[in-house]
CSV table of C-alpha atoms in Angstrom, one decimal:
chain,number,residue,atom,x,y,z
A,15,ASP,CA,0.0,0.0,0.0
A,16,THR,CA,2.6,2.5,-1.1
A,17,ALA,CA,1.4,6.0,-0.6
A,18,VAL,CA,3.8,7.8,-3.0
A,19,SER,CA,5.6,5.7,-5.6
A,20,GLN,CA,8.2,6.5,-8.1
A,21,THR,CA,9.6,4.6,-11.1
A,22,PRO,CA,12.3,3.8,-11.8
A,23,LYS,CA,14.2,3.5,-8.6
A,24,TYR,CA,17.5,3.7,-10.4
A,25,LEU,CA,18.3,5.3,-13.8
A,26,VAL,CA,21.7,5.2,-15.5
A,27,THR,CA,21.9,6.9,-18.8
A,28,GLN,CA,24.2,8.7,-21.2
A,29,MET,CA,24.6,12.5,-21.6
A,30,GLY,CA,22.3,13.9,-24.2
A,31,ASN,CA,19.5,11.4,-23.7
A,32,ASP,CA,15.9,12.1,-22.8
A,33,LYS,CA,14.4,10.3,-19.8
A,34,SER,CA,11.3,10.4,-17.7
A,35,ILE,CA,10.6,9.7,-14.0
A,36,LYS,CA,7.1,8.8,-13.0
A,37,CYS,CA,5.3,9.6,-9.7
A,38,GLU,CA,2.0,8.4,-8.4
A,39,GLN,CA,0.2,9.0,-5.2
A,40,ASN,CA,-2.8,7.1,-3.9
A,41,LEU,CA,-3.6,9.4,-1.0
A,42,GLY,CA,-6.2,11.5,-2.8
A,43,HIS,CA,-4.0,14.6,-2.4
A,44,ASP,CA,-4.4,17.7,-4.5
A,45,THR,CA,-0.8,18.9,-4.5
A,46,MET,CA,2.4,17.2,-5.8
A,47,TYR,CA,6.0,18.2,-5.8
A,48,TRP,CA,9.4,17.3,-7.3
A,49,TYR,CA,12.6,17.8,-5.3
A,50,LYS,CA,16.2,17.3,-6.3
A,51,GLN,CA,18.7,16.1,-3.7
A,52,ASP,CA,22.2,17.1,-4.7
A,53,SER,CA,25.5,15.5,-3.7
A,54,LYS,CA,25.6,17.6,-0.6
A,55,LYS,CA,22.3,16.2,0.5
A,56,PHE,CA,20.4,19.5,0.1
A,57,LEU,CA,16.8,18.9,-0.9
A,58,LYS,CA,15.7,21.6,-3.3
A,59,ILE,CA,12.2,22.1,-4.6
A,60,MET,CA,11.9,22.1,-8.3
A,61,PHE,CA,8.1,22.1,-9.1
A,62,SER,CA,4.8,22.1,-7.4
A,63,TYR,CA,1.5,21.2,-9.0
A,64,ASN,CA,-2.0,21.8,-7.5
A,65,ASN,CA,-4.9,20.1,-9.2
A,66,LYS,CA,-2.8,19.5,-12.3
A,67,GLU,CA,-1.8,23.2,-12.5
A,68,LEU,CA,1.8,24.4,-12.1
A,69,ILE,CA,2.2,26.5,-8.9
A,70,ILE,CA,5.9,26.7,-8.3
A,71,ASN,CA,8.8,26.5,-10.8
A,72,GLU,CA,12.0,27.2,-9.0
A,73,THR,CA,14.3,28.4,-11.8
A,74,VAL,CA,14.8,25.0,-13.1
A,75,PRO,CA,16.3,24.7,-16.6
A,76,ASN,CA,13.6,24.3,-19.2
A,77,ARG,CA,15.1,20.9,-20.1
A,78,PHE,CA,13.0,19.7,-17.2
A,79,SER,CA,9.3,19.5,-18.0
A,80,PRO,CA,6.8,18.2,-15.4
A,81,LYS,CA,3.5,16.8,-16.7
A,82,SER,CA,0.5,16.1,-14.5
A,83,PRO,CA,-2.1,14.0,-16.5
A,84,ASP,CA,-4.3,13.9,-13.4
A,85,LYS,CA,-4.1,14.8,-9.7
A,86,ALA,CA,-2.6,11.5,-8.8
A,87,HIS,CA,0.3,11.7,-11.2
A,88,LEU,CA,3.2,14.1,-11.7
A,89,ASN,CA,5.9,12.9,-14.1
A,90,LEU,CA,9.2,14.6,-14.7
A,91,HIS,CA,10.7,14.5,-18.2
A,92,ILE,CA,14.3,15.6,-18.7
A,93,ASN,CA,15.7,16.4,-22.1
A,94,SER,CA,19.3,16.5,-23.2
A,95,LEU,CA,20.6,15.1,-19.9
A,96,GLU,CA,23.8,16.6,-18.5
A,97,LEU,CA,26.3,15.3,-16.0
A,98,GLY,CA,25.1,17.8,-13.4
A,99,ASP,CA,21.6,16.3,-13.5
A,100,SER,CA,23.0,13.3,-11.6
A,101,ALA,CA,21.1,13.4,-8.3
A,102,VAL,CA,18.3,11.7,-6.3
A,103,TYR,CA,14.9,13.0,-7.3
A,104,PHE,CA,12.1,12.9,-4.8
A,105,CYS,CA,8.4,13.2,-5.5
A,106,ALA,CA,6.1,14.3,-2.7
A,107,SER,CA,2.4,15.1,-2.2
A,108,SER,CA,0.3,16.9,0.3
A,109,GLN,CA,-3.4,17.3,0.9
A,110,ASP,CA,-3.3,20.8,-0.5
A,111,LEU,CA,-1.1,23.9,-0.8
A,112,ALA,CA,-1.7,25.1,2.8
A,113,ARG,CA,1.6,25.6,4.5
A,114,THR,CA,0.5,23.5,7.5
A,115,GLU,CA,0.1,20.4,5.4
A,116,THR,CA,2.5,17.5,5.8
A,117,GLN,CA,4.3,16.3,2.7
A,118,TYR,CA,4.6,12.6,2.0
A,119,PHE,CA,7.6,11.6,0.1
A,120,GLY,CA,8.3,8.9,-2.4
A,121,PRO,CA,11.4,6.6,-2.2
A,122,GLY,CA,13.5,8.6,-4.6
A,123,THR,CA,14.9,8.0,-8.0
A,124,ARG,CA,18.7,7.8,-8.3
A,125,LEU,CA,19.7,9.3,-11.6
A,126,LEU,CA,23.3,8.9,-12.9
A,127,VAL,CA,24.3,10.6,-16.1
A,128,LEU,CA,27.5,9.2,-17.7
B,18,ALA,CA,21.0,34.7,1.3
B,19,GLN,CA,18.1,32.9,2.9
B,20,SER,CA,19.1,29.5,4.0
B,21,VAL,CA,18.8,26.7,6.5
B,22,SER,CA,21.8,25.1,8.1
B,23,GLN,CA,22.3,22.0,10.1
B,24,HIS,CA,25.5,22.2,12.0
B,25,ASN,CA,26.2,18.5,12.5
B,26,HIS,CA,26.7,16.4,9.4
B,27,HIS,CA,27.5,13.1,11.1
B,28,VAL,CA,26.8,12.3,14.8
B,29,ILE,CA,27.7,9.0,16.5
B,30,LEU,CA,26.2,8.2,19.8
B,31,SER,CA,25.9,5.2,22.1
B,32,GLU,CA,22.5,4.0,23.1
B,33,ALA,CA,20.9,5.9,26.0
B,34,ALA,CA,23.0,9.0,25.2
B,35,SER,CA,21.1,12.3,24.8
B,36,LEU,CA,20.8,13.9,21.4
B,37,GLU,CA,20.6,17.4,20.2
B,38,LEU,CA,20.7,18.3,16.5
B,39,GLY,CA,21.0,21.9,15.5
B,40,CYS,CA,19.0,23.7,12.9
B,41,ASN,CA,19.2,27.4,12.1
B,42,TYR,CA,17.4,29.3,9.4
B,43,SER,CA,17.6,32.8,8.0
B,44,TYR,CA,14.1,33.4,6.7
B,45,GLY,CA,12.1,36.3,7.9
B,46,GLY,CA,8.4,36.4,8.7
B,47,THR,CA,6.4,33.6,10.1
B,48,VAL,CA,8.1,30.4,9.3
B,49,ASN,CA,6.6,27.0,9.8
B,50,LEU,CA,9.2,24.5,10.9
B,51,PHE,CA,9.5,20.7,10.2
B,52,TRP,CA,11.9,17.9,11.0
B,53,TYR,CA,11.9,14.9,8.6
B,54,VAL,CA,13.6,11.6,9.2
B,55,GLN,CA,14.8,9.0,6.7
B,56,TYR,CA,15.5,5.6,8.1
B,57,PRO,CA,17.9,3.4,6.1
B,58,GLY,CA,16.2,2.2,3.0
B,59,GLN,CA,12.9,4.0,3.7
B,60,HIS,CA,11.1,7.2,2.6
B,61,LEU,CA,11.4,10.6,4.2
B,62,GLN,CA,8.7,10.9,6.8
B,63,LEU,CA,7.6,13.6,9.1
B,64,LEU,CA,9.0,13.6,12.7
B,65,LEU,CA,7.4,16.7,14.0
B,66,LYS,CA,6.3,20.2,13.0
B,67,TYR,CA,5.8,23.6,14.6
B,68,PHE,CA,3.3,26.3,13.4
B,69,SER,CA,2.5,28.4,16.4
B,70,GLY,CA,1.8,28.2,20.1
B,71,ASP,CA,4.0,26.3,22.6
B,72,PRO,CA,7.5,26.5,21.2
B,73,LEU,CA,8.4,23.1,22.6
B,74,VAL,CA,6.9,20.6,20.1
B,75,LYS,CA,6.6,16.8,20.8
B,76,GLY,CA,7.0,14.4,17.9
B,77,ILE,CA,6.9,10.7,17.3
B,78,LYS,CA,9.3,8.2,19.0
B,79,GLY,CA,10.1,10.5,21.9
B,80,PHE,CA,11.6,13.3,19.8
B,81,GLU,CA,11.0,17.0,20.6
B,82,ALA,CA,12.1,20.3,19.2
B,83,GLU,CA,12.3,23.8,20.5
B,84,PHE,CA,11.6,26.9,18.5
B,85,ILE,CA,13.6,29.9,19.6
B,86,LYS,CA,12.5,32.8,17.6
B,87,SER,CA,15.3,35.1,18.7
B,88,LYS,CA,17.9,32.6,17.6
B,89,PHE,CA,16.2,31.5,14.4
B,90,SER,CA,16.7,28.0,15.7
B,91,PHE,CA,14.6,24.8,15.8
B,92,ASN,CA,16.9,22.2,17.4
B,93,LEU,CA,15.8,18.6,17.6
B,94,ARG,CA,16.3,16.7,20.9
B,95,LYS,CA,15.8,13.2,22.4
B,96,PRO,CA,16.8,12.5,26.0
B,97,SER,CA,17.9,8.9,25.3
B,98,VAL,CA,18.5,7.5,21.8
B,99,GLN,CA,18.0,3.9,20.7
B,100,TRP,CA,19.8,1.9,18.0
B,101,SER,CA,16.6,2.2,15.9
B,102,ASP,CA,17.1,6.0,15.8
B,103,THR,CA,19.9,5.5,13.3
B,104,ALA,CA,18.8,7.6,10.4
B,105,GLU,CA,19.3,10.8,8.6
B,106,TYR,CA,17.5,13.9,9.9
B,107,PHE,CA,16.4,16.9,7.8
B,108,CYS,CA,15.4,20.2,9.1
B,109,ALA,CA,12.9,21.9,6.8
B,110,PRO,CA,11.6,25.5,7.3
B,111,ASP,CA,8.6,26.5,5.3
B,112,PRO,CA,8.9,30.2,4.9
B,113,PRO,CA,6.3,32.7,3.7
B,114,PRO,CA,4.7,33.7,1.3
B,115,ARG,CA,1.6,32.1,2.5
B,116,GLY,CA,-0.3,29.7,0.3
B,117,PHE,CA,2.8,27.8,-0.9
B,118,ASN,CA,3.9,24.7,0.9
B,119,LYS,CA,7.5,25.0,-0.2
B,120,PHE,CA,10.2,23.5,1.9
B,121,TYR,CA,13.9,24.4,2.1
B,122,PHE,CA,15.6,21.4,3.4
B,123,GLY,CA,18.9,21.4,5.3
B,124,SER,CA,21.7,19.2,4.2
B,125,GLY,CA,20.8,16.6,6.8
B,126,THR,CA,22.5,15.1,9.8
B,127,LYS,CA,23.4,11.4,9.7
B,128,LEU,CA,22.9,9.8,13.1
B,129,ASN,CA,24.6,6.5,14.0
B,130,VAL,CA,23.6,5.0,17.3
B,131,LYS,CA,25.9,2.2,18.5
B,132,PRO,CA,24.2,-0.6,20.3
């Protein structure tokens, strides 16, 4: 009964390729997020979607394009992968955008760009 | 620059020792404060949170944190750690503007508890 799931768990690819990471939540939440955890372990928000609409885009290169086909899914597509994109990407969801809402995290996707 | 800092990157304790992990942030305004924990091989999960009221907040598994506004700090404490507390701990302030649930996570503190 995974609440927030991500696929794949590991992704190894060559520079220049295009790849997607999928995220699904079965909590009935309205809001979903993508975070990037860099080598220094800082978790930085990338995007936030509420009811399939983009709310936050934190100066992420436009090679990164989130897509939310419905409230339960927020996929991350990355074009022309670069070495610096290597990181762990976490998906999260919360009931809504209220700042008091707890976020529930997925297990992370480890992306390695060679 | 606005930021959050966790002073200890790696802490090693014996069981029954007391724990205090530091967290300082530099955001202005009313900041909601969270601590998240990631046990080995598991997801990030909420440990405790502070919005307003009593600055001493109780969380799960005997953890507590104290919000000191004048010091911009939200340190995590536990009087007596157990081996099962071995995990990575992330401080996450959620600063204004209102209406956006947007966390800025610290770099994490890895806690190893020796049995």
